[in-house]
Coordinates of C-alpha atoms in Angstrom, one line a residue:
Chain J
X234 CA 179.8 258.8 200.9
X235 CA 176.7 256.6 200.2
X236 CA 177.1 253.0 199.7
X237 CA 174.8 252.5 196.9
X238 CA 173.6 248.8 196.4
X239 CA 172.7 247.1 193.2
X240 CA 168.6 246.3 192.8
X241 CA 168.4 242.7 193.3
X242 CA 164.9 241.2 191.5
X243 CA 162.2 240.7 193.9
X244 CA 161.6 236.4 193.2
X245 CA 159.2 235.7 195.0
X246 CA 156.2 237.4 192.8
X247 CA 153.8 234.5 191.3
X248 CA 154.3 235.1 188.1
X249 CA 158.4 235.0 187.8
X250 CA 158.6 232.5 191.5
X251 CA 159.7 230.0 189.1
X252 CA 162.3 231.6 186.9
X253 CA 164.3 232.7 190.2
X254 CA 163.9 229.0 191.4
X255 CA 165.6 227.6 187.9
X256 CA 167.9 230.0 187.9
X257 CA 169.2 228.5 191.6
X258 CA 169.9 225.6 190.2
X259 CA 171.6 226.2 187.1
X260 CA 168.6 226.2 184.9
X261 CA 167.2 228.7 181.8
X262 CA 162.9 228.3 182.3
X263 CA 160.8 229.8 180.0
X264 CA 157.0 229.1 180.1
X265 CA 155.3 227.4 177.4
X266 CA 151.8 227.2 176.6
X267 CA 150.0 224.2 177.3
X268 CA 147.9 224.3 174.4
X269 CA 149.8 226.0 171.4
X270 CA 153.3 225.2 172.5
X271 CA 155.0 228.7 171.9
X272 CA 157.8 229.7 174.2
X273 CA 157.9 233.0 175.9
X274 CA 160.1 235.1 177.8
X275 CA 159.4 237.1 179.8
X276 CA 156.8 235.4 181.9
X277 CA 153.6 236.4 180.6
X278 CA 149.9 236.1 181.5
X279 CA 148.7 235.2 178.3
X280 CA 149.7 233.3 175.3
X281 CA 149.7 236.0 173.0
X282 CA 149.7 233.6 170.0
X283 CA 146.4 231.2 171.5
X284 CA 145.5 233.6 174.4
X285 CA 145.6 230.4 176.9
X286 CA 146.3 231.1 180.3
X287 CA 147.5 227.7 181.1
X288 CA 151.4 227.1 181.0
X289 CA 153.9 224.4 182.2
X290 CA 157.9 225.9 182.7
X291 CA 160.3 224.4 181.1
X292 CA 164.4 224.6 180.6
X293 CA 165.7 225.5 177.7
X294 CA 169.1 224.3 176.9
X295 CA 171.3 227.6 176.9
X296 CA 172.3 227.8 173.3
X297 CA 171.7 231.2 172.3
X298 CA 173.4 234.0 170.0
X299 CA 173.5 237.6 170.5
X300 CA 170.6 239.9 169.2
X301 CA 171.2 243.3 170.1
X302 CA 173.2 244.8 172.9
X303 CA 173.3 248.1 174.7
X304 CA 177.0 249.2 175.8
X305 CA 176.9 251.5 179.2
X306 CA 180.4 253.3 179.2
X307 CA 179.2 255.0 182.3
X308 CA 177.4 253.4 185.1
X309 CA 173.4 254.0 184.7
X310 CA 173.1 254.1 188.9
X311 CA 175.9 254.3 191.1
X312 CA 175.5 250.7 192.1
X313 CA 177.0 249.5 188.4
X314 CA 179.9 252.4 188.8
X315 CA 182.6 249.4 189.2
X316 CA 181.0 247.3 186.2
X317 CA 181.6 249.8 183.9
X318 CA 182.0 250.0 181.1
X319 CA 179.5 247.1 180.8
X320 CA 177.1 245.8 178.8
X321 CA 173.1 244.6 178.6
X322 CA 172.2 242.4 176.0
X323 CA 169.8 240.9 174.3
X324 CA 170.3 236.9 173.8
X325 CA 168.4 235.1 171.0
X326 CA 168.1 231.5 172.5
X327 CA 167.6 228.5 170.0
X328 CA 164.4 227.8 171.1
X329 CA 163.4 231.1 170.0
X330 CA 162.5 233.4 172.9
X331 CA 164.8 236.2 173.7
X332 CA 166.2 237.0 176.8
X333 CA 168.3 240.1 178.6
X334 CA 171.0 240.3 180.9
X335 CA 174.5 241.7 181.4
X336 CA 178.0 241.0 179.1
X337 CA 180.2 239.0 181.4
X338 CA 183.6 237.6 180.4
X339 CA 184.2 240.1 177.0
X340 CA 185.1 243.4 176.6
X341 CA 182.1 245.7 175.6
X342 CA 183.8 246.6 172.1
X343 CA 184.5 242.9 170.9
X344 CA 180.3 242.4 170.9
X345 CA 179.3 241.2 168.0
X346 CA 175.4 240.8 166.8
X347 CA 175.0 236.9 165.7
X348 CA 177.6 235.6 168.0
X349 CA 177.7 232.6 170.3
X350 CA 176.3 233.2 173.3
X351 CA 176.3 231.3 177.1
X352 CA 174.6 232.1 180.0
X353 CA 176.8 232.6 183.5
X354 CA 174.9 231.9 186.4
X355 CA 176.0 234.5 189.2
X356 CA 175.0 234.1 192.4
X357 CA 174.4 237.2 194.1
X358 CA 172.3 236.8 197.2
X359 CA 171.6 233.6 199.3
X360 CA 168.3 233.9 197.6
X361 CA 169.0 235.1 194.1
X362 CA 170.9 234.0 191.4
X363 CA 171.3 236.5 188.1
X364 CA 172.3 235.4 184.6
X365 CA 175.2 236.9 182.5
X366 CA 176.0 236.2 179.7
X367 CA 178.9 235.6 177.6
X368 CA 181.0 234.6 174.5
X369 CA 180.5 230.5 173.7
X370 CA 182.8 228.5 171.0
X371 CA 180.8 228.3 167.7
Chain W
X661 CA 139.1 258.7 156.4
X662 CA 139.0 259.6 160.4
X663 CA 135.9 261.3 161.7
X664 CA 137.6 264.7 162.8
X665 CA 139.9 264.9 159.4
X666 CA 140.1 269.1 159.5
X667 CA 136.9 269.5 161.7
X668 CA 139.0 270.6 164.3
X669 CA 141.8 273.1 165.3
X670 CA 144.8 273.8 167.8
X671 CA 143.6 277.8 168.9
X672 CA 146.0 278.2 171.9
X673 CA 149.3 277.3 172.7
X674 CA 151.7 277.9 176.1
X675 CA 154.9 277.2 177.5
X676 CA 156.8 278.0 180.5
X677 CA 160.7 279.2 180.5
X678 CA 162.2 275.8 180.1
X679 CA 165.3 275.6 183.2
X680 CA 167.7 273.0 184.5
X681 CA 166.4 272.7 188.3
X682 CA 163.4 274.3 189.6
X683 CA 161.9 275.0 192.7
X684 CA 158.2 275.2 191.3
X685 CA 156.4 272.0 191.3
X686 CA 155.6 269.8 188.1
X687 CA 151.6 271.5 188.5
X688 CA 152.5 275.0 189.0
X689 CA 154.3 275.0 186.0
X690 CA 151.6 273.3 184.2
X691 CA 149.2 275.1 185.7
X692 CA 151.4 278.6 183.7
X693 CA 151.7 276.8 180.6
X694 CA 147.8 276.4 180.9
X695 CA 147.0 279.9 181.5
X696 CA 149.5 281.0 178.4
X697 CA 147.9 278.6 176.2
X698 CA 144.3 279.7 177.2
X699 CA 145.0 283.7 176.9
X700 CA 146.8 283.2 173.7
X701 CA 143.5 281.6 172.4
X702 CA 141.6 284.1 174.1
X703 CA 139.7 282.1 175.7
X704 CA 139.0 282.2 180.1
X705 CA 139.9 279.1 182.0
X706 CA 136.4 278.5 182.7
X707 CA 135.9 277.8 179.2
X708 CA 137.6 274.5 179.2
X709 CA 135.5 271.6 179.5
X710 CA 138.3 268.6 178.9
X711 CA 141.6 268.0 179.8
X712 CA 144.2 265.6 178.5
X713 CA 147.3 264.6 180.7
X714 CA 150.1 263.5 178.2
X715 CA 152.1 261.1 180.4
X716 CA 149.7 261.0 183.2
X717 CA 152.7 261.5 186.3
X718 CA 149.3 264.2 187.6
X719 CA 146.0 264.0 187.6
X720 CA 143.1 266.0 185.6
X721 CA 141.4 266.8 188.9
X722 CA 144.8 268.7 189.8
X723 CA 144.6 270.9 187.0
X724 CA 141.0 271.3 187.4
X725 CA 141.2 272.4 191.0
X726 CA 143.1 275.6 190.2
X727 CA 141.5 276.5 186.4
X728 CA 138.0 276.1 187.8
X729 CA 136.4 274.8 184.8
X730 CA 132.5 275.5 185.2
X731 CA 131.7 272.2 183.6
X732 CA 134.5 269.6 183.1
X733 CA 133.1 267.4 181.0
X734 CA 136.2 265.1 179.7
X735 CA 139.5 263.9 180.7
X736 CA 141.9 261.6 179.8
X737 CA 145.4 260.4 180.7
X738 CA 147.9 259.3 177.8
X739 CA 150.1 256.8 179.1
X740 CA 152.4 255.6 175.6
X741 CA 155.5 258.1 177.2
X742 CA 157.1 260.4 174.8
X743 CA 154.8 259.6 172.3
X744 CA 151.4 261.2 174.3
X745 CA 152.3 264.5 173.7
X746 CA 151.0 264.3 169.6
X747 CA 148.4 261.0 170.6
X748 CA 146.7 263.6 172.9
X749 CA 145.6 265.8 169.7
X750 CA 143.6 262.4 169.0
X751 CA 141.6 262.4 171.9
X752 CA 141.5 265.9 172.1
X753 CA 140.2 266.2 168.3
X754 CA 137.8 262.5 168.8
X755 CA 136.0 264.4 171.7
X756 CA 135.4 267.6 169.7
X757 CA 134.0 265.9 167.2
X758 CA 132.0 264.2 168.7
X759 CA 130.5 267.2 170.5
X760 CA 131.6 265.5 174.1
X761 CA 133.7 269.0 174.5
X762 CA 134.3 272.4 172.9
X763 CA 137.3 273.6 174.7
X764 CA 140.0 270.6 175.1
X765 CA 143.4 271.9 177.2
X766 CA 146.3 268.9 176.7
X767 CA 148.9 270.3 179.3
X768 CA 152.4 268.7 180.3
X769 CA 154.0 270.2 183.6
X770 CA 156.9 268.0 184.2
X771 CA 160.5 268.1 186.6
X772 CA 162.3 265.4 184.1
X773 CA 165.6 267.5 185.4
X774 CA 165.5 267.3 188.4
X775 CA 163.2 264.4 189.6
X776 CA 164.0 261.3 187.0
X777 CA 168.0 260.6 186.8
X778 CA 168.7 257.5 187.9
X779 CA 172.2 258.2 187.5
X780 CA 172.8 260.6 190.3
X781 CA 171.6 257.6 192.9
X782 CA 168.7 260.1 194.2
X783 CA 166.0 258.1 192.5
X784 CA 164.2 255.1 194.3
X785 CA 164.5 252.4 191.4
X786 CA 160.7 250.8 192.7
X787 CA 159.2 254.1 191.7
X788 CA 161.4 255.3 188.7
X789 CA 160.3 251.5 187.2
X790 CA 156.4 251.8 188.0
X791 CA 157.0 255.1 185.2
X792 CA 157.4 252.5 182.5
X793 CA 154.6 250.0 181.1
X794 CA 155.3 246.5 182.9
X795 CA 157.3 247.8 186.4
X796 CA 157.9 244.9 186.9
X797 CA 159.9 243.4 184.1
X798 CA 161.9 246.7 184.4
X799 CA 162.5 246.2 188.3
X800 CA 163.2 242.2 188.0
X801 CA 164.7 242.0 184.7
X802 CA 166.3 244.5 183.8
X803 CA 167.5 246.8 186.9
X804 CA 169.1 243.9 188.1
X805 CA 171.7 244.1 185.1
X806 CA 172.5 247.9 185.0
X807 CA 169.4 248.9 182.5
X808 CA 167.6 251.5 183.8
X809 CA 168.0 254.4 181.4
X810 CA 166.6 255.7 178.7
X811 CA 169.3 255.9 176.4
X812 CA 170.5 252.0 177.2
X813 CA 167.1 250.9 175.6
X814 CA 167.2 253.3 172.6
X815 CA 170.4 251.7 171.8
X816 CA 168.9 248.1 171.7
X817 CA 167.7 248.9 168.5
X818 CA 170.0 251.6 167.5
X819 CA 172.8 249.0 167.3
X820 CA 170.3 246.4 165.5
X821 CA 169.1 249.4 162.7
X822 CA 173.1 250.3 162.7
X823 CA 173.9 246.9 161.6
X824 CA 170.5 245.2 159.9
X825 CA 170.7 248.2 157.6
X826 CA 174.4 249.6 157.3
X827 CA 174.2 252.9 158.9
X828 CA 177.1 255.0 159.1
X829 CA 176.7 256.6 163.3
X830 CA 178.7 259.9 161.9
X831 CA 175.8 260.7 160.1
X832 CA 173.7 261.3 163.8
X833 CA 175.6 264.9 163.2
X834 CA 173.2 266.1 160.6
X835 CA 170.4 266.0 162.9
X836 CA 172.4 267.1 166.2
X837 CA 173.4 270.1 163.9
X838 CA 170.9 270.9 162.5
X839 CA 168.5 271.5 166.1
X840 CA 171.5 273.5 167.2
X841 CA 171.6 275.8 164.2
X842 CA 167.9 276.4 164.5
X843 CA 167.9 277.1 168.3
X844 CA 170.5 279.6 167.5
X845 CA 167.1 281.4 166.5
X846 CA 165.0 280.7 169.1
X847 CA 165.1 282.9 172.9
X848 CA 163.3 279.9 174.6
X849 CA 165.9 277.2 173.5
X850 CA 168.3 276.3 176.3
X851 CA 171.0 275.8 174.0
X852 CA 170.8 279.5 172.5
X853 CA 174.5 280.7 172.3
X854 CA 176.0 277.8 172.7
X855 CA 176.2 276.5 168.7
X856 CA 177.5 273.1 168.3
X857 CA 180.0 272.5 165.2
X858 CA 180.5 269.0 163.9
X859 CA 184.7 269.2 164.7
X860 CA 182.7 269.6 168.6
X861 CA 180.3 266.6 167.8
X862 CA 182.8 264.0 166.9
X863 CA 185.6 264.4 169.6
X864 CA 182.4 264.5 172.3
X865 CA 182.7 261.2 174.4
X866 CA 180.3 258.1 173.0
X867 CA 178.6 257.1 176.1
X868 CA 176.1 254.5 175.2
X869 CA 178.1 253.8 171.8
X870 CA 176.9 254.4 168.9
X871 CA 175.6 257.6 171.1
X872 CA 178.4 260.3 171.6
X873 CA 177.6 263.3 174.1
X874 CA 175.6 265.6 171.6
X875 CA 173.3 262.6 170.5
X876 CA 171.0 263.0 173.7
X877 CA 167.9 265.5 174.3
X878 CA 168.2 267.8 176.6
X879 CA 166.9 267.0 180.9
X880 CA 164.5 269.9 181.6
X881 CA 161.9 270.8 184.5
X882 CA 159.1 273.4 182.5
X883 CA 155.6 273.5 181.5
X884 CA 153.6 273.1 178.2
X885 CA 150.2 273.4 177.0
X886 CA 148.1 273.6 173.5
X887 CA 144.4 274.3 173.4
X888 CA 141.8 272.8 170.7
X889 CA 138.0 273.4 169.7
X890 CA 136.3 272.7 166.7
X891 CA 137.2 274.4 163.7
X892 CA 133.9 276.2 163.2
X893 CA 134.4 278.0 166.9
X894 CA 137.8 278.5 165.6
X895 CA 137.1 281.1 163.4
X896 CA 135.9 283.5 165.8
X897 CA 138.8 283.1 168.0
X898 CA 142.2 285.4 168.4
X899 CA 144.8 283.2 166.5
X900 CA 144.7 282.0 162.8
X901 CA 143.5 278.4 163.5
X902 CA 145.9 275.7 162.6
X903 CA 143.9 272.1 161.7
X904 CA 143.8 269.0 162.5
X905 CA 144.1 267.2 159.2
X906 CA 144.9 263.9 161.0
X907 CA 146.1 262.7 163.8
X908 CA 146.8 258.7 164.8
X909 CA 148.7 256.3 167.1
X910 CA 150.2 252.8 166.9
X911 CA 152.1 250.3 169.1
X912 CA 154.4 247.4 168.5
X913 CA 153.8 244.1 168.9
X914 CA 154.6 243.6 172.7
X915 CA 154.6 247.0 173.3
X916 CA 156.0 246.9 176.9
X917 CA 159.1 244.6 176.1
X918 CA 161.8 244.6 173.9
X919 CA 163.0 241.4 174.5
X920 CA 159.3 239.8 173.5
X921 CA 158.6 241.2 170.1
X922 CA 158.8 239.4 166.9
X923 CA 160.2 242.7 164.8
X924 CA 162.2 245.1 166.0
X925 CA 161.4 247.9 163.4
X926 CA 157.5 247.4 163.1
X927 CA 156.4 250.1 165.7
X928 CA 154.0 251.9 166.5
X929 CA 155.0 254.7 163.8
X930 CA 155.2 252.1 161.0
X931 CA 152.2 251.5 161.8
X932 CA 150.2 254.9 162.4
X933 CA 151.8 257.1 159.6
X934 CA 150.2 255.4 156.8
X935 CA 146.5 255.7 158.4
X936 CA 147.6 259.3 159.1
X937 CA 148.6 260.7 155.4
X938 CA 145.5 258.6 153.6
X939 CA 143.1 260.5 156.1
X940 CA 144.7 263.7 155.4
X941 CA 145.0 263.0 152.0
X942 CA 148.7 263.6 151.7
X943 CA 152.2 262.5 151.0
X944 CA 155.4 262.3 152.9
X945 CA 157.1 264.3 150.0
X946 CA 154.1 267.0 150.4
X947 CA 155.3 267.8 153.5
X948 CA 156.8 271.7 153.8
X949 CA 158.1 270.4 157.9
X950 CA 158.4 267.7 160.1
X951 CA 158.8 268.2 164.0
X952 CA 159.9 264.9 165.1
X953 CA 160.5 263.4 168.3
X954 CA 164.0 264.2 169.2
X955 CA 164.9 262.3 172.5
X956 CA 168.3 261.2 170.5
X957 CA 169.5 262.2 166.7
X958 CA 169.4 258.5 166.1
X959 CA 165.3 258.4 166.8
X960 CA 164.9 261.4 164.1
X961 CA 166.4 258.8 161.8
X962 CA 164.7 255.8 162.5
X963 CA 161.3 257.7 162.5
X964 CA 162.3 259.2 159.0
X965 CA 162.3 255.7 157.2
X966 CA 159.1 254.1 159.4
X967 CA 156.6 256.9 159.0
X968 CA 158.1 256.7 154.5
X969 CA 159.8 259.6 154.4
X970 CA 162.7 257.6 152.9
X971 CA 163.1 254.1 152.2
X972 CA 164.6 251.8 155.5
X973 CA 168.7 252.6 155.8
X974 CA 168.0 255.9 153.7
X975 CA 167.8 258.3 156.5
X976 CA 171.7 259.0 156.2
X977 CA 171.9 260.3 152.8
X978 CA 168.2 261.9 153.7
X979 CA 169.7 263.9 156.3
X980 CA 173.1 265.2 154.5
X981 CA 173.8 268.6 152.8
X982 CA 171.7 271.1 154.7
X983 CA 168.3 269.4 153.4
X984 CA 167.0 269.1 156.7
X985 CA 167.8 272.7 158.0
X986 CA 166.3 275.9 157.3
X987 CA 165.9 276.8 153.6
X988 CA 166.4 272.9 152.7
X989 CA 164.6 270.4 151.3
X990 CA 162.7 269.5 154.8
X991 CA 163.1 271.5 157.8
X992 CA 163.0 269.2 160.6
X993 CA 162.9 270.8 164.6
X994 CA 162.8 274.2 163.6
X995 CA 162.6 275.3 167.2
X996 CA 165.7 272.9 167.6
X997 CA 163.8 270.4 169.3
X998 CA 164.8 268.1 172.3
X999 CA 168.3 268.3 171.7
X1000 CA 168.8 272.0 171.7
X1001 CA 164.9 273.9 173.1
X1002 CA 164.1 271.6 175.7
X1003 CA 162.6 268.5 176.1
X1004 CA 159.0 269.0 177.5
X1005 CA 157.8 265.9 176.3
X1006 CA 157.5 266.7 172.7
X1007 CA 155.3 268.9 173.6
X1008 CA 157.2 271.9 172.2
X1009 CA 157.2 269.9 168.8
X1010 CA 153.2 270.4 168.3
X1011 CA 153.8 274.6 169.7
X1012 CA 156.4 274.9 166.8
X1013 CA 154.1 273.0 164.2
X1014 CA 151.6 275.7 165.3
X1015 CA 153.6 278.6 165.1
X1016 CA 155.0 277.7 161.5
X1017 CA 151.4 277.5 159.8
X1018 CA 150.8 280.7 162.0
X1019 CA 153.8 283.0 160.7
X1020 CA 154.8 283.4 164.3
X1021 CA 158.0 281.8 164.3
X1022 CA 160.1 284.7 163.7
X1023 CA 163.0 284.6 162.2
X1024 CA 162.8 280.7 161.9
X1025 CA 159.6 281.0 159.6
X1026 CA 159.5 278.8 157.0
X1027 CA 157.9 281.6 154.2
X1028 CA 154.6 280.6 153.2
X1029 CA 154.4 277.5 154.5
X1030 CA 151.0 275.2 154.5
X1031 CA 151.2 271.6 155.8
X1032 CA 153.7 269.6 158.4
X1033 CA 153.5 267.0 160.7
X1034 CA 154.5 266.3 164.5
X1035 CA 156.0 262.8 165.5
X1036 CA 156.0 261.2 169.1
X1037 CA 157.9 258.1 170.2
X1038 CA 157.4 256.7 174.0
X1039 CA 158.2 253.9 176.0
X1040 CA 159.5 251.2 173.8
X1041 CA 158.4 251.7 170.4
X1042 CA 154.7 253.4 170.3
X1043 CA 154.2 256.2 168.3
X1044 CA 152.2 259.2 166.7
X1045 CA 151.8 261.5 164.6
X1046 CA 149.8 264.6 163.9
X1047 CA 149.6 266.2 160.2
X1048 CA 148.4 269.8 160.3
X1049 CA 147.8 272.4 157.6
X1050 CA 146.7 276.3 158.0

């Protein structure tokens, strides 16, 4: 039988580099435009609210509820077959931008839209880490 | 009011049988579809001077190397997904009008069965995310966390609309029932004979919760094709012409992420079906049928409160009591739609509009019938629609 392996996020593209580089070391960057302000995830070319091209990456601190989530009771590729039932969600942070990633640490059916949420950092490659999320105390 | 408002005319329309697995390539089937949708106008392939690719997986020279147009003067490729299938009648109907073309062939050959399931492991994930807008947030950002389906993003905003607005999930059955009882009437419906009841519905499995089992369109590999030309050449063809009253598209902010866009239920529907009834000068309520995009029961829901047929978090009552079955209040998916015909792209949704406000569809017909409209949803939120009168 086929071994099937989870896709791991290519991080060494210019426009995400620096996400995968923050997220080795424990840190949540976002860009933000250097002449508006606005935060945005994900990584974009363009500030859609200024349409400046210039940005600086900063962290943002973590705090974050949930905003939507997606619940998988089956895998969707053989890869995730021993994750599930899992599942994706969307993460408000409290900066603003929203973010996605996979439910860690609670079960699928105890999600709630507007709770607490905390991100995991998961390494899962010498060269990549991931980010999880999961429940945080109000 | 839009430029081609009734000035032109869907004369043709062609499908292939719609299968689970095929050996036929995605063009062959197309290419069928084509010739169906060209004899049924009465028209010869060399006739067609455009083509329009709904979800552009092809290219128009393809087609064109075995039709033989004499004179291709226009193509275009519609890349918003699901929602191409019905945006095609606009470019279609823009290049008509504006006497760029007289013969416009939009044509869908597709293996969605047996070349796109991510779930059976066969699919190389680099290619299956290049097939949505922004690969590479899909590849990078989502893949990485076991989101790769179509279904897992549907139910982003499924479980938002479920809870922003109080839906009741049991109430998906109306619309799962509903496509079933009206495929029971259709010979090209891949779930003829095999009626669903609602004791069947709510013991299925949920698999991307709130989605159970009977919530999902149908996987099909088959071809489809419709044909337009201006109304005026219209009248001298074979078929009773079925016009274009209007027919418009819109996206969402941030139309290739979820995660970026500042409202969740401002898509592109929301924003297209006004524009769409004031150029046809009509009214939700005037409608006698709506073929709307069917990918899940849920979507036929959302798309009922964005495009006004009922007011947000009204779909549910909407939907109850038969009104949206044969001999109700609105007919929706009389050919039984994704769910229970097949899901060729939506493109079957436009071929079932056509044959309503012909008087072809048999023992389906809606009697007398004058005016509907066609939805599309693709991708992550853009939308069409089509509103078409005899």
């Amino acid at each position: 039988m086929t071994d099937f392996i989870k896709p791991l996020p290519h991080t060494d593209q210019p426009l995400t580099a620096p996400y995968w580089e923050g997220t080795a070391k424990g840190e949540l960057k976002i860009k933000k435009c250097q002449s508006c302000g606005s935060l945005q995830f994900p990584p974009r070319e363009m500030c859609k609210r200024c349409h400046s091209q210039d940005f600086d990456w900063v962290a943002a601190s973590g705090k974050a509820s949930l905003f939507t989530y997606s619940p998988a009771i089956t895998p969707a590729h053989p890869s995730f077959k021993d994750d599930a039932p899992y599942a994706v969600v969307i993460v408000e942070l409290e900066e603003g931008p929203r973010m996605l990633g996979l439910a860690t640490n609670v079960a699928v059916d105890k999600l709630e839209i507007g709770m607490p949420m905390q991100p995991v950092y998961h390494k899962a490659s010498d060269d990549v880490t991931l980010v999880y999320w999961e429940p945080a105390a109000a | 009011m839009g430029s081609y408002s009734n000035n032109t005319a869907i004369v043709g329309i062609g499908e292939t049988l719609h299968v689970r697995g095929t050996e036929r390539t995605a063009i062959s089937l197309g290419l069928e579809a084509s010739m169906n949708a060209i004899d049924d106008a009465g028209l010869r392939p060399e006739d067609i001077d455009g083509i329009v690719l709904p979800l552009g997986l092809h290219r128009v020279e393809e087609y064109a190397a075995g039709l033989n147009p004499t004179d291709l003067k226009y193509h275009a490729s519609i890349e918003i997904g699901g929602a191409s299938t019905v945006a095609s009648i606009q470019y279609a109907a823009s290049a008509i009008q504006s006497g760029i073309a007289e013969y416009v062939l939009v044509v869908n050959g597709s293996r969605m069965f047996s070349d796109m399931r991510a779930q059976t492991g066969d699919v190389n994930l680099d290619w299956l995310a290049e097939q949505f807008p922004a690969g590479m947030l899909r590849r990078n950002f989502e893949m990485p966390y076991g989101l790769m389906l179509m279904p897992q993003y549907y139910t982003m905003i499924f479980n938002r609309w479920v809870r922003d607005y109080n839906i009741d999930p049991d109430s998906f059955c109306h619309v799962a029932l509903a496509a079933s009882k009206h495929a029971q009437l259709n010979d090209n419906a891949m779930l003829k004979g095999k009626q669903l009841t609602e004791e069947k519905y709510l013991n299925a499995p949920l698999l991307h919760p709130p989605l159970r089992r009977f919530d999902y369109c149908l996987e099909s590999d088959g071809g489809s094709a419709y044909l337009l030309t201006s109304a005026e050449r219209a009248k001298d063809l074979k078929q009773k012409p079925v016009y274009v009253m209007a027919a418009t598209e819109g996206h969402p902010d941030s139309p290739d992420d979820l995660c970026a866009r500042d409202h969740l239920f401002t898509t592109g529907l929301s924003k297209c079906a006004g524009r769409a009834f004031e150029t046809a000068g009509v009214k939700p309520d005037d409608l006698e049928f709506a073929q709307i995009y069917d990918c899940f029961t849920a979507t036929v829901m959302l798309q009922m409160e964005l495009m006004g047929l009922c007011e947000m978090g009204g779909s549910p009552d909407f939907v109850k009591d038969g009104n949206i079955e044969l001999g109700g209040k609105l007919p929706v998916n009389t050919h039984g739609g994704l769910l229970a015909e097949s899901y060729s792209m939506g493109m079957n949704h436009v071929n079932e509009a056509v044959r309503q406000l012909r008087g072809d569809a048999g023992e389906r017909q809606i009697e007398g019938c004058s005016l509907g409209a066609v939805t599309g949803w693709g991708d992550f939120g853009d939308g069409s629609i089509a509103i078409v009168r005899n």
